Amino acid sequence: MSGIEIGLWSLGAILVLIYAGMHVAIALALVSFFGIWILRDNADQAARILSLATRESISSYLFGVVPLFVLMGLVVSRANFGRDTFDVATRFLGGLRGGLGISTVGANAIFASITGISIASAAVFTKIAVPEMMRAGHSARFATGVVVGSSILGMLIPPSLLMILYGILAEQSVGALFIAGIGPGILVTVIFCVGIWLMVRFWSGFTGTAAAASIDDASGRGALQEIVSKLSPIVLLVGLCLGGLYGGVFTPTEAGAIGALGAILIAFVKRRLSPKTLWQVTLETGHITAAICFLIIAATMYSRMLALTGLPVFLTEWIVALDVGVYGFLFFYIAVLVLLGTLLDSSSIMLITVPLALPVAQSLGIDPIWLGIITVLAVEIGLLTPPMGLSVFVVKGALDDPAISLKDVFMGAAPFALMMLFALVLIVLFPSISLGLL
Amino acid sequence: MSQTPEDQATGLRSFDALFRFFDRITATMSVIGTAAILFIMVLITADVVGRFFFGRPIAGVPEMVSMLILSIVFLQIANTLLRGKLTRADGLLTLLRSKAPKVGGVLDAVMHFIGAGLVGVLVYAFYPLFVRSYGRDEMIGTVGQFLAPIWPTYLVVLIGACALLIAFALRGLAILLAAFRGPSREAAR
């Protein structure tokens, strides 16, 4: 067997094993181990490459960024900052047609700028926004769909765990990726808002007819005070953590540490966090960190094995010779990501595809930061699509309402998946949406 | 949503007790890892504050963080598996468990045993790295600024990997036993 055949077989084996239910990291490491064994005809050497990947792949200062941003995201979710953003957003946007839906998207966009995990946003806003929307008269499908759809903003608007992961895999600056995510984040937010307005206006069979949202009439100084008190922690956190990062004062790891500590302190001052909750949240952070970093170790083994097979070089030459151009390649790449997204979770997809796609993209002259944004958004569409739609599962799990079936939530999320695809097309056609701020 | 050993209760009293005991050990390791995360957060903040306000960064923070991250991951990894939080796609397994619980249980157990085998290979290959770092007294950092031995980190990796191996084996066994000894709680849910 040639190296390339082994590479292709290993790719197939990984997909089959993961689908059969093997832990993703084990599947990647196992196939890499046997792949290298066959290639080199030496089991000892294969084992040594595993141990070297373990030693080298995550022991770097940059990886401090993973637990710190996860911790920050979990703290702000647990401390009810999501409720505050939702309150403020309904105050400004609640009067519009479909105002509650638009408020949910707006609140999610703001909340996303202090959290980097979609799962956290999805759980928080299911509890806050879904009951409000259904009470106002929206259908369950629409209400849950809005929450599922807008939860993806958590990982699109920086900080973002997926961008951190891509930055690590592709050896790109996490800070640059964060800045490149701002434009696309705003674009998706606007598309969602317009889409909701249109749906409520022209497709009331789907959205249900909502009564005008009841807005507190408190105005003047009292209202202003309330808005300031609800919004100031978030503004403070964004300024402290991301401001320092964009200003070039902090490294991403430092921004994570200061953001996490800042979130904890603010939550303590506002009496939103007990030491016990903080401890639980940190334990959860530890589990998430361990799972992600273990995946990264396994992905390092896998990409070393791939390099030995020569598959990336072969693939690059093949695609360049096909002469499909940048758009042809991107079309194919996005299709693969969305397809994989129906079965696998976001981080696994990136671990498998990025080492293969990046060399091709670079030889085609595609900016790796731009590719990162495209990858993150395409992979996130997978969070919304059946049968494996993680965001949908989280929303369903947080609902506690057996009357709303999983199918309803998937149906509700479908329009938002289409809108994301539309946004993705725009981002591909106009690279400056992502790269303009760099 | 997180799982505990009780979810895989097999009804074999001695085995369940062993499983619970081991679960406690991994939970303790996880607590140490958790404390390390908070420590990193405070350490980096102190470094930034020292740099800005006193013009004096703390020596060796990048080295300490990079070593601690590796330790944190391996302190948590066994507990992460036992809580059912190690990333996997369980769509097919869930389907199998509802249709054919025994087949599903066997497949799930096999997956865990393969995991144990692979981690065994890792332990076997990592041990020489640890021995060498200890024997040669390998250091991280720059002479004159900050120096620390590497071997404690590698020891933690080794211990964590061993714990993961045991966790895979025990959890696989528990799933297998539960599948053949009447309805397990997982199937009942």
Short mmCIF file of N, CA and C in Angstrom, two decimals, chain A residues 37-141:
data_model
loop_
_atom_site.label_atom_id
_atom_site.label_comp_id
_atom_site.label_asym_id
_atom_site.label_seq_id
_atom_site.Cartn_x
_atom_site.Cartn_y
_atom_site.Cartn_z
N TRP A 37 2.59 2.74 12.33
CA TRP A 37 3.13 1.38 12.45
C TRP A 37 3.26 0.74 11.05
N ILE A 38 2.18 0.84 10.27
CA ILE A 38 2.21 0.23 8.93
C ILE A 38 3.20 0.97 8.03
N LEU A 39 3.18 2.29 8.10
CA LEU A 39 4.05 3.08 7.23
C LEU A 39 5.52 2.80 7.50
N ARG A 40 5.86 2.73 8.79
CA ARG A 40 7.26 2.58 9.16
C ARG A 40 7.63 1.14 9.50
N ASP A 41 6.60 0.30 9.56
CA ASP A 41 6.82 -1.10 9.92
C ASP A 41 7.56 -1.20 11.25
N ASN A 42 7.17 -0.36 12.21
CA ASN A 42 7.90 -0.30 13.48
C ASN A 42 6.94 0.21 14.57
N ALA A 43 6.48 -0.71 15.41
CA ALA A 43 5.50 -0.34 16.43
C ALA A 43 6.09 0.58 17.48
N ASP A 44 7.36 0.35 17.80
CA ASP A 44 8.00 1.17 18.83
C ASP A 44 8.05 2.63 18.41
N GLN A 45 8.40 2.82 17.14
CA GLN A 45 8.48 4.20 16.65
C GLN A 45 7.11 4.86 16.67
N ALA A 46 6.09 4.10 16.31
CA ALA A 46 4.72 4.64 16.33
C ALA A 46 4.35 5.06 17.74
N ALA A 47 4.68 4.21 18.72
CA ALA A 47 4.36 4.55 20.11
C ALA A 47 5.13 5.79 20.54
N ARG A 48 6.39 5.90 20.06
CA ARG A 48 7.19 7.04 20.47
C ARG A 48 6.58 8.34 19.94
N ILE A 49 6.06 8.30 18.72
CA ILE A 49 5.45 9.52 18.17
C ILE A 49 4.24 9.92 19.01
N LEU A 50 3.49 8.93 19.51
CA LEU A 50 2.36 9.24 20.40
C LEU A 50 2.85 9.97 21.64
N SER A 51 3.92 9.44 22.25
CA SER A 51 4.37 10.04 23.51
C SER A 51 4.96 11.43 23.27
N LEU A 52 5.63 11.61 22.13
CA LEU A 52 6.19 12.94 21.85
C LEU A 52 5.07 13.96 21.62
N ALA A 53 4.01 13.53 20.93
CA ALA A 53 2.88 14.45 20.72
C ALA A 53 2.27 14.84 22.06
N THR A 54 2.19 13.87 22.98
CA THR A 54 1.66 14.18 24.30
C THR A 54 2.52 15.20 25.00
N ARG A 55 3.84 15.02 24.88
CA ARG A 55 4.74 15.91 25.59
C ARG A 55 4.72 17.32 25.01
N GLU A 56 4.67 17.40 23.67
CA GLU A 56 4.93 18.69 23.04
C GLU A 56 3.69 19.49 22.67
N SER A 57 2.57 18.80 22.36
CA SER A 57 1.52 19.55 21.66
C SER A 57 0.82 20.59 22.52
N ILE A 58 0.63 20.35 23.81
CA ILE A 58 -0.15 21.36 24.54
C ILE A 58 0.64 22.10 25.60
N SER A 59 1.91 21.70 25.83
CA SER A 59 2.63 22.40 26.90
C SER A 59 3.21 23.70 26.36
N SER A 60 2.33 24.68 26.18
CA SER A 60 2.79 25.99 25.75
C SER A 60 1.92 27.05 26.42
N TYR A 61 2.51 28.21 26.57
CA TYR A 61 1.84 29.32 27.25
C TYR A 61 0.49 29.61 26.61
N LEU A 62 0.42 29.48 25.28
CA LEU A 62 -0.80 29.80 24.54
C LEU A 62 -1.99 29.00 25.05
N PHE A 63 -1.74 27.76 25.51
CA PHE A 63 -2.86 26.90 25.88
C PHE A 63 -3.55 27.33 27.16
N GLY A 64 -2.93 28.23 27.90
CA GLY A 64 -3.60 28.79 29.07
C GLY A 64 -4.90 29.45 28.66
N VAL A 65 -4.97 29.85 27.41
CA VAL A 65 -6.13 30.55 26.89
C VAL A 65 -7.39 29.68 26.96
N VAL A 66 -7.23 28.35 26.82
CA VAL A 66 -8.41 27.48 26.77
C VAL A 66 -9.19 27.48 28.09
N PRO A 67 -8.57 27.08 29.23
CA PRO A 67 -9.38 27.07 30.47
C PRO A 67 -9.85 28.47 30.86
N LEU A 68 -9.04 29.51 30.58
CA LEU A 68 -9.38 30.83 31.07
C LEU A 68 -10.63 31.39 30.37
N PHE A 69 -10.68 31.25 29.03
CA PHE A 69 -11.87 31.75 28.34
C PHE A 69 -13.09 30.88 28.63
N VAL A 70 -12.88 29.58 28.83
CA VAL A 70 -14.01 28.72 29.20
C VAL A 70 -14.55 29.14 30.56
N LEU A 71 -13.64 29.40 31.50
CA LEU A 71 -14.04 29.81 32.84
C LEU A 71 -14.83 31.11 32.80
N MET A 72 -14.29 32.07 32.03
CA MET A 72 -14.98 33.36 31.91
C MET A 72 -16.39 33.17 31.35
N GLY A 73 -16.51 32.36 30.29
CA GLY A 73 -17.82 32.13 29.67
C GLY A 73 -18.80 31.48 30.63
N LEU A 74 -18.31 30.49 31.40
CA LEU A 74 -19.22 29.80 32.32
C LEU A 74 -19.64 30.71 33.47
N VAL A 75 -18.70 31.54 33.95
CA VAL A 75 -19.03 32.45 35.06
C VAL A 75 -20.11 33.44 34.62
N VAL A 76 -19.94 34.06 33.46
CA VAL A 76 -20.94 35.05 33.06
C VAL A 76 -22.28 34.40 32.77
N SER A 77 -22.29 33.13 32.34
CA SER A 77 -23.59 32.48 32.13
C SER A 77 -24.25 32.21 33.46
N ARG A 78 -23.46 31.71 34.44
CA ARG A 78 -24.04 31.34 35.71
C ARG A 78 -24.47 32.57 36.50
N ALA A 79 -23.81 33.72 36.24
CA ALA A 79 -24.09 34.92 37.04
C ALA A 79 -25.23 35.75 36.47
N ASN A 80 -26.00 35.14 35.53
CA ASN A 80 -27.19 35.82 35.05
C ASN A 80 -26.96 37.09 34.24
N PHE A 81 -25.75 37.25 33.70
CA PHE A 81 -25.53 38.43 32.87
C PHE A 81 -26.37 38.36 31.60
N GLY A 82 -26.74 37.14 31.20
CA GLY A 82 -27.57 36.98 30.00
C GLY A 82 -28.93 37.62 30.18
N ARG A 83 -29.51 37.41 31.37
CA ARG A 83 -30.81 38.01 31.70
C ARG A 83 -30.74 39.54 31.56
N ASP A 84 -29.66 40.12 32.06
CA ASP A 84 -29.51 41.58 32.00
C ASP A 84 -29.48 42.08 30.56
N THR A 85 -28.69 41.41 29.72
CA THR A 85 -28.62 41.88 28.33
C THR A 85 -29.98 41.74 27.67
N PHE A 86 -30.69 40.64 28.00
CA PHE A 86 -32.01 40.44 27.40
C PHE A 86 -32.97 41.55 27.83
N ASP A 87 -32.94 41.91 29.12
CA ASP A 87 -33.81 42.98 29.62
C ASP A 87 -33.54 44.29 28.88
N VAL A 88 -32.28 44.61 28.76
CA VAL A 88 -31.93 45.88 28.11
C VAL A 88 -32.33 45.84 26.64
N ALA A 89 -32.10 44.68 25.99
CA ALA A 89 -32.42 44.58 24.56
C ALA A 89 -33.93 44.70 24.32
N THR A 90 -34.75 44.06 25.19
CA THR A 90 -36.20 44.18 24.97
C THR A 90 -36.65 45.61 25.19
N ARG A 91 -35.97 46.32 26.08
CA ARG A 91 -36.35 47.70 26.32
C ARG A 91 -36.22 48.54 25.05
N PHE A 92 -35.15 48.26 24.29
CA PHE A 92 -34.93 49.06 23.08
C PHE A 92 -35.65 48.49 21.86
N LEU A 93 -35.70 47.15 21.77
CA LEU A 93 -36.16 46.53 20.53
C LEU A 93 -37.52 45.86 20.67
N GLY A 94 -38.02 45.75 21.91
CA GLY A 94 -39.23 44.98 22.15
C GLY A 94 -40.45 45.49 21.41
N GLY A 95 -40.47 46.77 21.07
CA GLY A 95 -41.65 47.34 20.42
C GLY A 95 -41.74 47.03 18.94
N LEU A 96 -40.65 46.55 18.35
CA LEU A 96 -40.66 46.27 16.91
C LEU A 96 -41.53 45.06 16.61
N ARG A 97 -41.82 44.87 15.32
CA ARG A 97 -42.49 43.64 14.91
C ARG A 97 -41.49 42.49 15.09
N GLY A 98 -41.91 41.45 15.79
CA GLY A 98 -40.98 40.36 16.10
C GLY A 98 -39.93 40.81 17.10
N GLY A 99 -40.28 41.82 17.89
CA GLY A 99 -39.30 42.46 18.75
C GLY A 99 -38.63 41.52 19.74
N LEU A 100 -39.39 40.55 20.28
CA LEU A 100 -38.78 39.65 21.26
C LEU A 100 -37.70 38.78 20.61
N GLY A 101 -37.99 38.32 19.39
CA GLY A 101 -37.00 37.52 18.68
C GLY A 101 -35.76 38.33 18.39
N ILE A 102 -35.99 39.58 17.90
CA ILE A 102 -34.85 40.45 17.57
C ILE A 102 -34.06 40.77 18.83
N SER A 103 -34.79 40.97 19.97
CA SER A 103 -34.10 41.24 21.23
C SER A 103 -33.22 40.06 21.62
N THR A 104 -33.74 38.83 21.42
CA THR A 104 -32.95 37.66 21.77
C THR A 104 -31.65 37.63 20.98
N VAL A 105 -31.76 37.91 19.67
CA VAL A 105 -30.55 37.91 18.84
C VAL A 105 -29.60 39.01 19.32
N GLY A 106 -30.16 40.20 19.56
CA GLY A 106 -29.31 41.31 20.01
C GLY A 106 -28.63 41.01 21.32
N ALA A 107 -29.41 40.47 22.27
CA ALA A 107 -28.84 40.14 23.58
C ALA A 107 -27.75 39.08 23.45
N ASN A 108 -28.00 38.09 22.58
CA ASN A 108 -27.00 37.06 22.34
C ASN A 108 -25.73 37.63 21.76
N ALA A 109 -25.89 38.60 20.84
CA ALA A 109 -24.71 39.20 20.22
C ALA A 109 -23.86 39.92 21.27
N ILE A 110 -24.54 40.65 22.17
CA ILE A 110 -23.79 41.35 23.22
C ILE A 110 -23.15 40.34 24.17
N PHE A 111 -23.96 39.35 24.57
CA PHE A 111 -23.49 38.33 25.49
C PHE A 111 -22.31 37.56 24.89
N ALA A 112 -22.35 37.38 23.55
CA ALA A 112 -21.30 36.63 22.87
C ALA A 112 -19.94 37.32 22.98
N SER A 113 -19.97 38.64 23.20
CA SER A 113 -18.69 39.34 23.27
C SER A 113 -18.01 39.13 24.62
N ILE A 114 -18.69 38.46 25.56
CA ILE A 114 -17.98 38.10 26.79
C ILE A 114 -17.95 36.59 27.00
N THR A 115 -18.49 35.80 26.06
CA THR A 115 -18.39 34.36 26.21
C THR A 115 -17.94 33.73 24.90
N GLY A 116 -17.23 32.63 25.01
CA GLY A 116 -16.69 32.01 23.81
C GLY A 116 -17.25 30.63 23.53
N ILE A 117 -18.32 30.25 24.22
CA ILE A 117 -18.87 28.92 24.01
C ILE A 117 -20.36 29.00 23.71
N SER A 118 -20.76 28.42 22.57
CA SER A 118 -22.17 28.48 22.15
C SER A 118 -23.07 27.75 23.12
N ILE A 119 -22.56 26.64 23.69
CA ILE A 119 -23.38 25.82 24.56
C ILE A 119 -23.88 26.65 25.74
N ALA A 120 -22.98 27.48 26.28
CA ALA A 120 -23.36 28.31 27.42
C ALA A 120 -24.49 29.26 27.02
N SER A 121 -24.36 29.92 25.87
CA SER A 121 -25.40 30.85 25.44
C SER A 121 -26.71 30.12 25.22
N ALA A 122 -26.66 28.96 24.59
CA ALA A 122 -27.89 28.24 24.28
C ALA A 122 -28.65 27.90 25.56
N ALA A 123 -27.95 27.41 26.57
CA ALA A 123 -28.62 27.01 27.80
C ALA A 123 -29.21 28.23 28.51
N VAL A 124 -28.42 29.31 28.56
CA VAL A 124 -28.87 30.51 29.27
C VAL A 124 -30.12 31.09 28.62
N PHE A 125 -30.09 31.26 27.29
CA PHE A 125 -31.20 31.95 26.64
C PHE A 125 -32.44 31.07 26.47
N THR A 126 -32.27 29.75 26.56
CA THR A 126 -33.46 28.90 26.55
C THR A 126 -34.33 29.23 27.75
N LYS A 127 -33.68 29.39 28.90
CA LYS A 127 -34.40 29.64 30.13
C LYS A 127 -35.01 31.05 30.16
N ILE A 128 -34.33 32.00 29.53
CA ILE A 128 -34.79 33.39 29.62
C ILE A 128 -35.80 33.72 28.51
N ALA A 129 -35.40 33.45 27.26
CA ALA A 129 -36.13 34.02 26.14
C ALA A 129 -37.28 33.15 25.65
N VAL A 130 -37.13 31.82 25.71
CA VAL A 130 -38.18 30.96 25.16
C VAL A 130 -39.52 31.18 25.88
N PRO A 131 -39.55 31.16 27.22
CA PRO A 131 -40.84 31.38 27.90
C PRO A 131 -41.47 32.73 27.55
N GLU A 132 -40.63 33.76 27.47
CA GLU A 132 -41.16 35.10 27.15
C GLU A 132 -41.81 35.11 25.77
N MET A 133 -41.12 34.51 24.81
CA MET A 133 -41.64 34.53 23.44
C MET A 133 -42.92 33.73 23.34
N MET A 134 -42.97 32.58 24.05
CA MET A 134 -44.17 31.77 23.95
C MET A 134 -45.34 32.42 24.67
N ARG A 135 -45.04 33.10 25.78
CA ARG A 135 -46.10 33.81 26.49
C ARG A 135 -46.69 34.90 25.60
N ALA A 136 -45.84 35.55 24.79
CA ALA A 136 -46.31 36.62 23.91
C ALA A 136 -47.11 36.08 22.73
N GLY A 137 -47.06 34.75 22.51
CA GLY A 137 -47.87 34.18 21.44
C GLY A 137 -47.10 33.57 20.28
N HIS A 138 -45.76 33.56 20.38
CA HIS A 138 -44.98 32.92 19.31
C HIS A 138 -45.10 31.41 19.43
N SER A 139 -44.89 30.73 18.28
CA SER A 139 -44.94 29.27 18.31
C SER A 139 -43.68 28.73 18.99
N ALA A 140 -43.79 27.48 19.50
CA ALA A 140 -42.65 26.87 20.15
C ALA A 140 -41.49 26.72 19.17
N ARG A 141 -41.83 26.36 17.92
CA ARG A 141 -40.78 26.18 16.91
C ARG A 141 -39.98 27.45 16.72
#
